[in-house]
Coordinates of C-alpha atoms and ligand atoms in Angstrom, one line a residue:
X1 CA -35.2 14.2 -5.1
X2 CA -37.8 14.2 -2.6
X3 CA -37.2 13.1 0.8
X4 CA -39.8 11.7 1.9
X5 CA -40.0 9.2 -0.9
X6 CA -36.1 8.0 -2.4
X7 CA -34.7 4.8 -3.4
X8 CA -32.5 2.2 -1.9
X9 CA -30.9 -0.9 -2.9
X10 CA -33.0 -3.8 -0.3
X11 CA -32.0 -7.0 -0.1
X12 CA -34.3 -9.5 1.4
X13 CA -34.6 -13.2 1.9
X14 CA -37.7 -15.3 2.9
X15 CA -39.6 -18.6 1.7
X16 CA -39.7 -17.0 -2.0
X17 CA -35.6 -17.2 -2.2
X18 CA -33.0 -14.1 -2.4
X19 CA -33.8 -11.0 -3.8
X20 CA -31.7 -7.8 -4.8
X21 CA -33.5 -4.4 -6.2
X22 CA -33.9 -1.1 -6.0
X23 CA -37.3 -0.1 -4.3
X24 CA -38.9 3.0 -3.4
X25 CA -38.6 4.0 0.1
X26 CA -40.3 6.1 2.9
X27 CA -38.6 7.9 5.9
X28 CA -40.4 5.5 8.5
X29 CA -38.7 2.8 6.7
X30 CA -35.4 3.9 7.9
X31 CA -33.9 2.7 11.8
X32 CA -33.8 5.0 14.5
X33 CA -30.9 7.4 14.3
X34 CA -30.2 10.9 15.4
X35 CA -28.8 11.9 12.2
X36 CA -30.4 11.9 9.0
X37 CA -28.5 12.4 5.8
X38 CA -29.5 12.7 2.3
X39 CA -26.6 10.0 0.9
X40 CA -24.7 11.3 -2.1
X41 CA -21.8 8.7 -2.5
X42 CA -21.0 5.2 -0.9
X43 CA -18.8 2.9 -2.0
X44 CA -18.2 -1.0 -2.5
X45 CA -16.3 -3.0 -0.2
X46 CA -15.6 -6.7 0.0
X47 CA -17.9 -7.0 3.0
X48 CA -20.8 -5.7 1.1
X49 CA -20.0 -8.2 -1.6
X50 CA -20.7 -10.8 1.0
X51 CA -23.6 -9.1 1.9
X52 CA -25.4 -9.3 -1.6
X53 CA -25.2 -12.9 -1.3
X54 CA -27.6 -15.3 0.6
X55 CA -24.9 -16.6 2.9
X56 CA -22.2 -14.5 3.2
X57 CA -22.4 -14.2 6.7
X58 CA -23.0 -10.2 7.0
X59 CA -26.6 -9.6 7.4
X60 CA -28.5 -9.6 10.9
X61 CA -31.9 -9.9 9.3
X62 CA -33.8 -9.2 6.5
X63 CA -34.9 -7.1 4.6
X64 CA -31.5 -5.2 4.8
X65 CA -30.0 -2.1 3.1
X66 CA -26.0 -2.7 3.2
X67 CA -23.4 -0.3 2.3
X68 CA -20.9 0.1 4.9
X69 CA -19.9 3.3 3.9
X70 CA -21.5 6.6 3.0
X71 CA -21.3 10.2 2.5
X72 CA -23.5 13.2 2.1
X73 CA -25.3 16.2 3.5
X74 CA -27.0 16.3 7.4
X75 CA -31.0 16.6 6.7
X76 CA -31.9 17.3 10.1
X77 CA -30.2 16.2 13.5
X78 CA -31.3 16.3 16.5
X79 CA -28.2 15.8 17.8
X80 CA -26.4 19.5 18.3
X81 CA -23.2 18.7 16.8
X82 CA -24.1 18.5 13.3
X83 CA -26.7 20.9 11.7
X84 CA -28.7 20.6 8.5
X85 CA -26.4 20.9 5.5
X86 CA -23.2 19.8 7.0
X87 CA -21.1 17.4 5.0
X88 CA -20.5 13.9 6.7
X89 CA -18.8 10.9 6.7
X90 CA -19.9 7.0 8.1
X91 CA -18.1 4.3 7.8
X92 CA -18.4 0.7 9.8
X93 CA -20.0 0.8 13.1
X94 CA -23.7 -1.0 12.3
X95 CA -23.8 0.5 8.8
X96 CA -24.7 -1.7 6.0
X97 CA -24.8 -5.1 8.7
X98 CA -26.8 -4.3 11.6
X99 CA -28.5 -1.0 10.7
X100 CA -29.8 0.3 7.2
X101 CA -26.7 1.0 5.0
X102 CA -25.4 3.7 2.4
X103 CA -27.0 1.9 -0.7
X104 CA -29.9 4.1 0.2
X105 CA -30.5 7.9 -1.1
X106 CA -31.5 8.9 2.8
X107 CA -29.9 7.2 5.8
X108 CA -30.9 7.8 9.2
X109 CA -27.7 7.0 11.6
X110 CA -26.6 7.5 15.0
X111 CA -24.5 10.7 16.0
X112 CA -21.7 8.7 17.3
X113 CA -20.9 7.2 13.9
X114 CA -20.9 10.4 12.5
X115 CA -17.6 12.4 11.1
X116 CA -17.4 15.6 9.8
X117 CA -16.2 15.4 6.0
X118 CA -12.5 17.0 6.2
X119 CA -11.7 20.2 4.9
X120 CA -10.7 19.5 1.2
X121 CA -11.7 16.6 0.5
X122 CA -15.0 16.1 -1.8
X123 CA -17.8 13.8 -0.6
X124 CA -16.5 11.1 -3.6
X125 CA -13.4 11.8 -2.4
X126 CA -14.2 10.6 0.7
X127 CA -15.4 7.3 -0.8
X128 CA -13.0 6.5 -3.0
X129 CA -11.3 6.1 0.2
X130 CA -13.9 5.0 2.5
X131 CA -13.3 1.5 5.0
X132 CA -11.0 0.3 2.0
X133 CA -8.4 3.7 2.7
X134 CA -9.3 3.5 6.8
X135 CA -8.1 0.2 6.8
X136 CA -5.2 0.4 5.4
X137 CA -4.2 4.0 7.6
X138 CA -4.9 2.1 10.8
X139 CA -3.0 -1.0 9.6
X140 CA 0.1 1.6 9.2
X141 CA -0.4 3.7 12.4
X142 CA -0.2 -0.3 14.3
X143 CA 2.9 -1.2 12.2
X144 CA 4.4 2.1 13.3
X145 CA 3.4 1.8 16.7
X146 CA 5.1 -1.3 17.1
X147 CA 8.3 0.6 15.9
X148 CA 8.2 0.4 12.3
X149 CA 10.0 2.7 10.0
X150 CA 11.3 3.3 6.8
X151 CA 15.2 2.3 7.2
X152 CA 14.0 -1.5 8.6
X153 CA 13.5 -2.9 5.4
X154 CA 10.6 -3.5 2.7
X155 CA 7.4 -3.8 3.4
X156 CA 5.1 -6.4 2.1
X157 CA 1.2 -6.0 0.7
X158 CA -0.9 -8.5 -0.5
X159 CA -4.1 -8.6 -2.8
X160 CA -2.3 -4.9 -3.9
X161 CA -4.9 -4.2 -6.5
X162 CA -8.0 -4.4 -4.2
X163 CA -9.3 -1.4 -2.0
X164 CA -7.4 -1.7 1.1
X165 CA -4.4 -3.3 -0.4
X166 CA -4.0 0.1 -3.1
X167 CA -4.1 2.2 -0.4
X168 CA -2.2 0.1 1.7
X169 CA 0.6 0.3 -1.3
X170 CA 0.0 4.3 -1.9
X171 CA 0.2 5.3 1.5
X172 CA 2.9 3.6 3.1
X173 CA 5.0 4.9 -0.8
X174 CA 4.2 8.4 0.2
X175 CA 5.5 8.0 3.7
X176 CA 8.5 6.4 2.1
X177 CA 8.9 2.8 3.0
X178 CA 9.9 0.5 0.3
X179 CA 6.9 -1.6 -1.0
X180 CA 6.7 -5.0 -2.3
X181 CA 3.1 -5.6 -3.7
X182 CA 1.9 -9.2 -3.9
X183 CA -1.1 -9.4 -6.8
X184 CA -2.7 -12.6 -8.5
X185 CA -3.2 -9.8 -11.6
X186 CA -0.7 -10.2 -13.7
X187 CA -1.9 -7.4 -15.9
X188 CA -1.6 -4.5 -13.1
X189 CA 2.2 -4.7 -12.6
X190 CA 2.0 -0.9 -14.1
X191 CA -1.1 0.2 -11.9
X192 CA 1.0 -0.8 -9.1
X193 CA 4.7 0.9 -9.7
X194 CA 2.2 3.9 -10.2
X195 CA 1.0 3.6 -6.7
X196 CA 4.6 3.8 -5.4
X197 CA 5.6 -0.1 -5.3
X198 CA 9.2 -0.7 -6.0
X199 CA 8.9 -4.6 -6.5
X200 CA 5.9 -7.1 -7.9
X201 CA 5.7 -10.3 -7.1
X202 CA 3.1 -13.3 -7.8
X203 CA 0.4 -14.3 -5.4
X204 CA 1.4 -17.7 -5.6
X205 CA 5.0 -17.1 -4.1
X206 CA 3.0 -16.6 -0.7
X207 CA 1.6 -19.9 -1.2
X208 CA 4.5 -22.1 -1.7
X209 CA 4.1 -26.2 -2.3
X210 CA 6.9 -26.6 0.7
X211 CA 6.0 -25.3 3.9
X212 CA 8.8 -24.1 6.2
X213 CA 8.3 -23.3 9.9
X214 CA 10.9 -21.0 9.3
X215 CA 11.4 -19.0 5.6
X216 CA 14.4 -17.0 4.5
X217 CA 13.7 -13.2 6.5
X218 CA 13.0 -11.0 4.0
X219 CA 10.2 -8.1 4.8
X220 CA 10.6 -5.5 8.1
X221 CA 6.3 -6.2 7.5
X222 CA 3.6 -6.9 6.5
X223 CA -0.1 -5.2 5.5
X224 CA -2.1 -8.5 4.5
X225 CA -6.4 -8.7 3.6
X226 CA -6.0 -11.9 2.0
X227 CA -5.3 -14.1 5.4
X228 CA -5.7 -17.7 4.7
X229 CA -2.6 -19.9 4.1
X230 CA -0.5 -16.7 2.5
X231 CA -0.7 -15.7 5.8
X232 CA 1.1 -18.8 7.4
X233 CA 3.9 -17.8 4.7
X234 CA 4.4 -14.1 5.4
X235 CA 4.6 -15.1 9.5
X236 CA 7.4 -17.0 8.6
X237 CA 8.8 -14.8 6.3
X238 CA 8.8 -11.5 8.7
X239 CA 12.0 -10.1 10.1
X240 CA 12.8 -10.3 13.4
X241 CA 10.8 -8.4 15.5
X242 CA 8.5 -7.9 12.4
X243 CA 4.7 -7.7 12.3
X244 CA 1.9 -8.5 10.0
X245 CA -1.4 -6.0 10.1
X246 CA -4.0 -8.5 9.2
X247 CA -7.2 -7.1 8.4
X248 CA -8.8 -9.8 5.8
X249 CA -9.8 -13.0 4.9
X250 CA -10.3 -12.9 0.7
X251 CA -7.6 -15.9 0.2
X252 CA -9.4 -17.6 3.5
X253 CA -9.7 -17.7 7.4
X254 CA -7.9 -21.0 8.2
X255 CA -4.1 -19.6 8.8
X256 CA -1.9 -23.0 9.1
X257 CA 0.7 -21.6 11.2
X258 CA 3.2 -22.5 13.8
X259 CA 4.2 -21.1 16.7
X260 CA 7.9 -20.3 15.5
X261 CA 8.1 -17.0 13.9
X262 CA 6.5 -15.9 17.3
X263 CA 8.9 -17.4 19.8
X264 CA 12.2 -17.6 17.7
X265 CA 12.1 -14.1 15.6
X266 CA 9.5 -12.3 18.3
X267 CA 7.4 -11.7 15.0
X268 CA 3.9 -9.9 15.9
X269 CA 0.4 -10.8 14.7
X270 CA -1.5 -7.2 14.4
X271 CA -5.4 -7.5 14.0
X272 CA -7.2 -4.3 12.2
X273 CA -10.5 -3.4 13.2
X274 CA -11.7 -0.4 11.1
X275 CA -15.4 -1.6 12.0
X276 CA -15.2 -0.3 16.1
X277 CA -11.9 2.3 15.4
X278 CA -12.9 4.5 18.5
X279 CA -15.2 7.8 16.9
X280 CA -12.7 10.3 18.8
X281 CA -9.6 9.3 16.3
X282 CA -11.4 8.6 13.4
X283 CA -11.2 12.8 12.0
X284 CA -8.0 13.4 13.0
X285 CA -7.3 10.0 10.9
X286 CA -9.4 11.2 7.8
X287 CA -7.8 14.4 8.3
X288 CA -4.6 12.5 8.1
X289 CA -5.2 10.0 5.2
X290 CA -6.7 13.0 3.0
X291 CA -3.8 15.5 3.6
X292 CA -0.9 12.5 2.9
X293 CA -3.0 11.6 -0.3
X294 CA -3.7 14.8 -1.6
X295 CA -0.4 16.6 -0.9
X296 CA 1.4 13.5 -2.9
X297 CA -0.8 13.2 -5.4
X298 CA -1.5 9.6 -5.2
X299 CA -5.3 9.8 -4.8
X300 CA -5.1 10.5 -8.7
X301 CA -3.5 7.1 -9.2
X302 CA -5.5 4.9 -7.0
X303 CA -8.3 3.8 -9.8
X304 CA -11.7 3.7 -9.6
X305 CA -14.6 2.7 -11.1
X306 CA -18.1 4.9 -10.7
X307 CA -21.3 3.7 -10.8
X308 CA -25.2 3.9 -10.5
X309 CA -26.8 2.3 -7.6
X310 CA -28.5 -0.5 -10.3
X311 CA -25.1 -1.7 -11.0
X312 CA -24.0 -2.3 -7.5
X313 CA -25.4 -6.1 -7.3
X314 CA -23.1 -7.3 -10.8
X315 CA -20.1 -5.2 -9.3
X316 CA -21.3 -7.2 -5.6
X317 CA -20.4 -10.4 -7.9
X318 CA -16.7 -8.9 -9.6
X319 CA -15.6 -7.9 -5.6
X320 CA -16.4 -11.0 -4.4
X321 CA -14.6 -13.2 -7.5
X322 CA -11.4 -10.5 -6.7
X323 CA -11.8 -9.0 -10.4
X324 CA -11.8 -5.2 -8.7
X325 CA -8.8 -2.9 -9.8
X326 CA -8.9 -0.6 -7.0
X327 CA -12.4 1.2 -6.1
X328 CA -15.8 1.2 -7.1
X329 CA -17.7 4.3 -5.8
X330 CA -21.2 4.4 -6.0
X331 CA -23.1 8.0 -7.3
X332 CA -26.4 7.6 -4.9
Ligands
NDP1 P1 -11.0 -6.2 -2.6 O1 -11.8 -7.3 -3.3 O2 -11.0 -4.8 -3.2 O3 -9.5 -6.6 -2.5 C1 -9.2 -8.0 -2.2 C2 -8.0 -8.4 -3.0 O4 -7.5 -9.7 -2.5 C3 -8.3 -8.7 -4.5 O5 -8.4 -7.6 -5.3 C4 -7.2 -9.6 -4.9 O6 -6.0 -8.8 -5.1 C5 -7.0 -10.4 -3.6 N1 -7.7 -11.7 -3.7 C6 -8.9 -11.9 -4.0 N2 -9.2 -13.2 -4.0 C7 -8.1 -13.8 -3.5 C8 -7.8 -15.2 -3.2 N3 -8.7 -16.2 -3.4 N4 -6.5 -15.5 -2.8 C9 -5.7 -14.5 -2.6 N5 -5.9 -13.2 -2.9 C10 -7.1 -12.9 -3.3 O7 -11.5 -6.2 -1.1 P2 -11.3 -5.1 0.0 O8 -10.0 -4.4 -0.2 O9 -12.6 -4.3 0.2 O10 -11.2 -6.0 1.3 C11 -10.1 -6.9 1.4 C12 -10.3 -7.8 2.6 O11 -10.1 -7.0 3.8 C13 -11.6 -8.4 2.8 O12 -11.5 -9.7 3.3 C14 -12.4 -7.6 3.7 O13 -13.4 -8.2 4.3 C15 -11.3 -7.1 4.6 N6 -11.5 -5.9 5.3 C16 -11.4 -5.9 6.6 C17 -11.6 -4.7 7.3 C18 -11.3 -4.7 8.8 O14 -11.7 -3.7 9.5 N7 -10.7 -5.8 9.4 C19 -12.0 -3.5 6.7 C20 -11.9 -3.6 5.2 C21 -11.8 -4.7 4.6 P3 -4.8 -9.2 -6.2 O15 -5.6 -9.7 -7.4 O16 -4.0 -8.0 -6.3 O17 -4.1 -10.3 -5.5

């Protein structure tokens, strides 16, 4: 591929309507960056799913490149901390919503987004994990820093099959908590006791017809991306002194609460932001997700789809229906 002249997934929309193609691209097309990397994997996250759409809500201005993740090789930098042919890693920040994304065979980025690609883990590695894995390490290193452990009780995880929600269920497994997933997929009760969950139940056991202030106590916590009116359910569901990492809104953003499990079981409300986690932890926390995945094996189990960057607006469409087992990573 020549650099000077690659392809990237635009999206654009003006008086003509909404468009979505591949289209050839030249280096002065790309934003101002320090960093320039020839993009060899991204992946697909629900956020880009809302950005392939004319009003999701994501995109500054068009035309746009999303992709909130990628990962490849440094072209040039003319920042001294990373040198031409270093492996990399950029997740969140701008990418894909403010500034050109990963759906693009060159991005040019700035060198405080950028992460060196841990040692032993392969660039679609890396993706397979990407915001989907980050998010769901932060939303355990908050649970855990509000006290959580192991011998409290299980711990709850809803939308289980999606991105954050299967790591969410592999990683707290391999640290050995006791996971009860929470899935609308009836079919995927074996993807998840693979991951590590001990019990399944139904989405719709979140989302009960009577609404307590109060439910029976039954999780230590809580890892949720759906939000919406689950949400209300799980709050009064915690343990005392439980929390709930909330990090999404796929089952809505209205989250018809009360203020009880807060002031009469000291239940905790935990937002994730993997968008602005601070670029001084993020390796160390790559470092950490890829050596707890790898050393357990459960990277294997986590399933994936792969795909060519043509594909990525009908897989835009499965993510944002909730259709996607796991990851979609995306050979640039
Ligand atoms: P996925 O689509 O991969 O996973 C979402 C899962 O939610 C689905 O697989 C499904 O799981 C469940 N779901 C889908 N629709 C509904 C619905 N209507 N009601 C209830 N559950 C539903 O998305 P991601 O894992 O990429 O992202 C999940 C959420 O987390 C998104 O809202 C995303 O924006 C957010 N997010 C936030 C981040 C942050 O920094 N705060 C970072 C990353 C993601 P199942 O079928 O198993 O129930």
């Amino acid at each position: 591929m020549e650099v000077e002249k690659f392809q990237a997934l635009v999206i654009d929309k003006n008086q003509e309507g909404f468009h979505i193609g591949l289209k050839q691209m030249a280096l002065d097309n790309l934003p101002e960056g320090e960093v320039l990397i020839r993009v060899q994997y991204s992946s697909l996250n629900y956020k880009d799913g809302l950005a392939c759409t004319p009003n999701g809500g994501i995109v500054r201005s068009y035309p746009h490149v999303p992709g909130v993740d990628l990962a490849g090789v440094v072209i040039t930098s003319t920042d001294v901390r990373f040198e031409p042919g270093q492996q990399v890693i950029v997740t969140g920040f701008g990418l894909g919503v403010s500034h050109f994304g990963g759906f693009s065979q060159v991005a040019r980025v700035p060198a405080k987004w950028v992460v060196p690609l841990p040692a032993g883990l392969q660039p679609q590695e890396a993706m397979l994990i990407g915001t989907a894995g980050l998010t769901a390490a932060i939303s355990i290193e908050l649970l855990e820093h509000n006290g959580l452990s192991p011998e409290q009780g299980s711990v709850l995880v809803s939308g289980a099959t999606g991105g954050v929600g299967s790591f969410a269920v592999a990683m707290l497994a391999a640290r050995g908590y006791k996971v009860v997933a929470a899935t609308g997929k009836a079919s995927e009760h074996a993807y998840l006791h693979a991951l590590g969950a001990r019990e399944i139940i139904g989405r719709e056991q979140l989302n009960p017809e009577v609404r307590k202030p109060l439910e029976k106590q039954q999780w230590a916590a809580a890892i949720d991306p759906v939000g919406g009116s689950s949400l209300a359910f799980i709050l009064a569901s915690l343990q005392a002194g439980g929390a709930a990492a909330v990090s999404g809104l796929t089952g809505g953003v209205d989250v018809p609460t009360t203020v009880h499990p807060f002031i009469l079981r000291g239940v905790h409300l935990l937002g994730v932001d993997s968008v602005n986690y601070p670029i001084d932890r993020r390796s160390s926390l790559w470092e950490q997700i890829a050596r707890d995945l790898k050393q357990q094996g459960h990277l294997e189990h986590i399933a994936r789809l792969t795909i060519p960057l043509r594909e990525v607006a009908h897989y835009a469409e499965e993510i944002r229906q909730g259709r996607i087992r796991g990851r979609v990573v995306i050979e640039v």
